[in-house]
Every structure is written in structure tokens, then in C-alpha cells.
Amino acid sequence: WADDCTFFYPGRVEAGGRFAGKPAVTQWFTRFFTQFPRRRYTVREIGLARLFAMSGDNTVFVHFDLELTSRSGLEAKNGGVSMLRIAGGKAVSEEIFLRVIDGDEYKRGWGDIP
């Protein structure tokens, strides 16, 4: 990740929003891995904005399904698309687009509802 990277996670949960800078992005992912110790991604499709780019600058799109188990044992399924922009060989921004971004199960998974 670049030092001035950004990360956007959707939804009306405490973990949702825009996070700027490598420390904030690292903190978000640390929280995600702690909150959801069991994660299973299934990659459906991967795309590149510039197929033959050799400069280390590109945008990667990943369509995925996700099965999660929260640390409290709640099991959930979600999925969507991740758009990762790379410049100079480092991630500069990532934006997640999820199928489910609201509702009690989503909020419970993040611990926003007991």
C-alpha cells in the first residue's frame, strides 16, 4: 500500500466509510480480520483496466462471493466487487461494492447490533 492510500467500505456500520493513509487502512483490515476470523472468498471473475500495462499502473476488478463467521459465531454470506487502483506498483485506493450493505445481519456481523 502507498503511504497516502485510501480505502472505502460501504454501509451504515461503524466500519463503513472512507479511510485515508496507510495507518488507517491497516487499522481497518486488522479490525476486519479480528471481527471475522473465518473468511472464505470465492473469486468469480478478475478484470484489468489495461490488460498489457507494464508500468505498474492499473486498476484491478475482482468479482467475489464471501462467507464469513464473526468472532461471536454469526455466519453470513455476502459478495460484490472490489476495485483496486495501483500506481507505481503500490495500491493507492480500493473501493468495495457489496450486495448487502444494510440490515440487521450486516450490522450484527460488525458488532453494531448485539
PDB file of C-alpha atoms in Angstrom:
ATOM      1  CA  TRP A   1       0.000   0.000   0.000  1.00  0.00           C
ATOM      2  CA  ALA A   2       1.140   3.547  -0.745  1.00  0.00           C
ATOM      3  CA  ASP A   3       1.587   5.833   2.263  1.00  0.00           C
ATOM      4  CA  ASP A   4      -1.272   8.095   1.097  1.00  0.00           C
ATOM      5  CA  CYS A   5      -3.630   5.266   0.092  1.00  0.00           C
ATOM      6  CA  THR A   6      -7.394   5.328   0.582  1.00  0.00           C
ATOM      7  CA  PHE A   7      -9.925   2.593   1.263  1.00  0.00           C
ATOM      8  CA  PHE A   8     -13.714   2.801   1.065  1.00  0.00           C
ATOM      9  CA  TYR A   9     -16.051   0.285   2.706  1.00  0.00           C
ATOM     10  CA  PRO A  10     -19.809   0.707   2.218  1.00  0.00           C
ATOM     11  CA  GLY A  11     -22.667   0.546   4.641  1.00  0.00           C
ATOM     12  CA  ARG A  12     -24.078   2.182   7.724  1.00  0.00           C
ATOM     13  CA  VAL A  13     -21.842   0.423  10.202  1.00  0.00           C
ATOM     14  CA  GLU A  14     -19.006   1.738  12.321  1.00  0.00           C
ATOM     15  CA  ALA A  15     -16.552   0.088   9.929  1.00  0.00           C
ATOM     16  CA  GLY A  16     -18.094   1.839   6.918  1.00  0.00           C
ATOM     17  CA  GLY A  17     -16.678   4.926   5.309  1.00  0.00           C
ATOM     18  CA  ARG A  18     -13.510   6.279   3.739  1.00  0.00           C
ATOM     19  CA  PHE A  19     -10.159   5.628   5.402  1.00  0.00           C
ATOM     20  CA  ALA A  20      -7.119   7.643   4.343  1.00  0.00           C
ATOM     21  CA  GLY A  21      -3.447   6.848   4.867  1.00  0.00           C
ATOM     22  CA  LYS A  22      -1.645   3.564   5.360  1.00  0.00           C
ATOM     23  CA  PRO A  23      -2.119   3.506   9.183  1.00  0.00           C
ATOM     24  CA  ALA A  24      -5.914   3.983   8.893  1.00  0.00           C
ATOM     25  CA  VAL A  25      -6.203   1.346   6.150  1.00  0.00           C
ATOM     26  CA  THR A  26      -4.047  -1.093   8.142  1.00  0.00           C
ATOM     27  CA  GLN A  27      -6.217  -0.489  11.206  1.00  0.00           C
ATOM     28  CA  TRP A  28      -9.380  -1.191   9.178  1.00  0.00           C
ATOM     29  CA  PHE A  29      -8.042  -4.510   7.878  1.00  0.00           C
ATOM     30  CA  THR A  30      -6.777  -5.502  11.341  1.00  0.00           C
ATOM     31  CA  ARG A  31     -10.271  -4.904  12.693  1.00  0.00           C
ATOM     32  CA  PHE A  32     -11.834  -6.883   9.815  1.00  0.00           C
ATOM     33  CA  PHE A  33      -9.549  -9.892  10.410  1.00  0.00           C
ATOM     34  CA  THR A  34     -10.270  -9.734  14.162  1.00  0.00           C
ATOM     35  CA  GLN A  35     -14.035  -9.324  13.755  1.00  0.00           C
ATOM     36  CA  PHE A  36     -14.251 -12.104  11.136  1.00  0.00           C
ATOM     37  CA  PRO A  37     -11.643 -14.752  11.993  1.00  0.00           C
ATOM     38  CA  ARG A  38     -13.109 -17.144   9.423  1.00  0.00           C
ATOM     39  CA  ARG A  39     -13.345 -15.825   5.864  1.00  0.00           C
ATOM     40  CA  ARG A  40     -13.767 -17.733   2.647  1.00  0.00           C
ATOM     41  CA  TYR A  41     -13.539 -15.844  -0.625  1.00  0.00           C
ATOM     42  CA  THR A  42     -14.599 -17.353  -3.933  1.00  0.00           C
ATOM     43  CA  VAL A  43     -13.282 -15.335  -6.861  1.00  0.00           C
ATOM     44  CA  ARG A  44     -15.784 -15.302  -9.739  1.00  0.00           C
ATOM     45  CA  GLU A  45     -14.037 -13.008 -12.198  1.00  0.00           C
ATOM     46  CA  ILE A  46     -10.976 -10.777 -12.401  1.00  0.00           C
ATOM     47  CA  GLY A  47     -10.500  -7.906 -14.816  1.00  0.00           C
ATOM     48  CA  LEU A  48      -7.854  -5.322 -15.605  1.00  0.00           C
ATOM     49  CA  ALA A  49      -8.437  -1.840 -16.969  1.00  0.00           C
ATOM     50  CA  ARG A  50      -5.270  -2.050 -19.087  1.00  0.00           C
ATOM     51  CA  LEU A  51      -4.516  -5.639 -19.997  1.00  0.00           C
ATOM     52  CA  PHE A  52      -0.979  -5.050 -21.250  1.00  0.00           C
ATOM     53  CA  ALA A  53       0.125  -2.270 -18.887  1.00  0.00           C
ATOM     54  CA  MET A  54       3.755  -2.816 -17.917  1.00  0.00           C
ATOM     55  CA  SER A  55       4.275   0.372 -15.880  1.00  0.00           C
ATOM     56  CA  GLY A  56       2.861  -0.904 -12.590  1.00  0.00           C
ATOM     57  CA  ASP A  57      -0.180   1.371 -13.031  1.00  0.00           C
ATOM     58  CA  ASN A  58      -3.534  -0.334 -13.465  1.00  0.00           C
ATOM     59  CA  THR A  59      -6.948  -0.968 -11.994  1.00  0.00           C
ATOM     60  CA  VAL A  60      -7.929  -4.482 -10.949  1.00  0.00           C
ATOM     61  CA  PHE A  61     -11.562  -5.532 -10.590  1.00  0.00           C
ATOM     62  CA  VAL A  62     -12.450  -8.669  -8.618  1.00  0.00           C
ATOM     63  CA  HIS A  63     -15.977 -10.102  -8.502  1.00  0.00           C
ATOM     64  CA  PHE A  64     -16.220 -12.286  -5.401  1.00  0.00           C
ATOM     65  CA  ASP A  65     -18.503 -14.242  -3.091  1.00  0.00           C
ATOM     66  CA  LEU A  66     -17.708 -14.245   0.613  1.00  0.00           C
ATOM     67  CA  GLU A  67     -18.638 -16.474   3.530  1.00  0.00           C
ATOM     68  CA  LEU A  68     -17.853 -15.040   6.960  1.00  0.00           C
ATOM     69  CA  THR A  69     -18.008 -16.135  10.568  1.00  0.00           C
ATOM     70  CA  SER A  70     -17.780 -13.356  13.133  1.00  0.00           C
ATOM     71  CA  ARG A  71     -15.907 -13.805  16.385  1.00  0.00           C
ATOM     72  CA  SER A  72     -19.304 -14.172  18.110  1.00  0.00           C
ATOM     73  CA  GLY A  73     -20.139 -17.088  15.780  1.00  0.00           C
ATOM     74  CA  LEU A  74     -22.554 -15.321  13.414  1.00  0.00           C
ATOM     75  CA  GLU A  75     -22.331 -16.796   9.920  1.00  0.00           C
ATOM     76  CA  ALA A  76     -23.098 -14.607   6.932  1.00  0.00           C
ATOM     77  CA  LYS A  77     -22.743 -14.556   3.169  1.00  0.00           C
ATOM     78  CA  ASN A  78     -22.050 -11.549   1.025  1.00  0.00           C
ATOM     79  CA  GLY A  79     -20.224 -10.686  -2.136  1.00  0.00           C
ATOM     80  CA  GLY A  80     -19.602  -7.932  -4.593  1.00  0.00           C
ATOM     81  CA  VAL A  81     -16.818  -6.248  -6.486  1.00  0.00           C
ATOM     82  CA  SER A  82     -13.526  -4.796  -5.322  1.00  0.00           C
ATOM     83  CA  MET A  83     -11.850  -2.115  -7.421  1.00  0.00           C
ATOM     84  CA  LEU A  84      -8.153  -1.718  -6.607  1.00  0.00           C
ATOM     85  CA  ARG A  85      -6.109   1.051  -8.218  1.00  0.00           C
ATOM     86  CA  ILE A  86      -2.367   0.510  -8.458  1.00  0.00           C
ATOM     87  CA  ALA A  87       0.240   3.181  -9.220  1.00  0.00           C
ATOM     88  CA  GLY A  88       3.958   2.611  -9.257  1.00  0.00           C
ATOM     89  CA  GLY A  89       3.386  -0.994  -8.181  1.00  0.00           C
ATOM     90  CA  LYS A  90       1.573   0.006  -4.954  1.00  0.00           C
ATOM     91  CA  ALA A  91      -2.109   0.019  -4.051  1.00  0.00           C
ATOM     92  CA  VAL A  92      -3.286   3.629  -3.923  1.00  0.00           C
ATOM     93  CA  SER A  93      -7.006   3.077  -3.456  1.00  0.00           C
ATOM     94  CA  GLU A  94      -9.554   0.349  -3.026  1.00  0.00           C
ATOM     95  CA  GLU A  95     -13.306   0.616  -3.118  1.00  0.00           C
ATOM     96  CA  ILE A  96     -15.610  -2.242  -2.176  1.00  0.00           C
ATOM     97  CA  PHE A  97     -19.092  -2.602  -3.656  1.00  0.00           C
ATOM     98  CA  LEU A  98     -21.160  -5.153  -1.691  1.00  0.00           C
ATOM     99  CA  ARG A  99     -24.508  -6.801  -2.460  1.00  0.00           C
ATOM    100  CA  VAL A 100     -25.639  -6.401   1.159  1.00  0.00           C
ATOM    101  CA  ILE A 101     -24.732  -3.097   2.806  1.00  0.00           C
ATOM    102  CA  ASP A 102     -27.535  -2.677   5.288  1.00  0.00           C
ATOM    103  CA  GLY A 103     -29.814  -4.666   7.501  1.00  0.00           C
ATOM    104  CA  ASP A 104     -29.553  -6.265  10.914  1.00  0.00           C
ATOM    105  CA  GLU A 105     -27.430  -9.260   9.866  1.00  0.00           C
ATOM    106  CA  TYR A 106     -24.840  -6.965   8.293  1.00  0.00           C
ATOM    107  CA  LYS A 107     -24.795  -4.717  11.375  1.00  0.00           C
ATOM    108  CA  ARG A 108     -24.704  -7.696  13.758  1.00  0.00           C
ATOM    109  CA  GLY A 109     -21.709  -9.120  11.907  1.00  0.00           C
ATOM    110  CA  TRP A 110     -19.752  -5.951  12.575  1.00  0.00           C
ATOM    111  CA  GLY A 111     -20.905  -5.858  16.175  1.00  0.00           C
ATOM    112  CA  ASP A 112     -23.011  -2.726  15.674  1.00  0.00           C
ATOM    113  CA  ILE A 113     -26.064  -4.626  16.984  1.00  0.00           C
ATOM    114  CA  PRO A 114     -25.549  -7.080  19.875  1.00  0.00           C
TER     115      PRO A 114
END
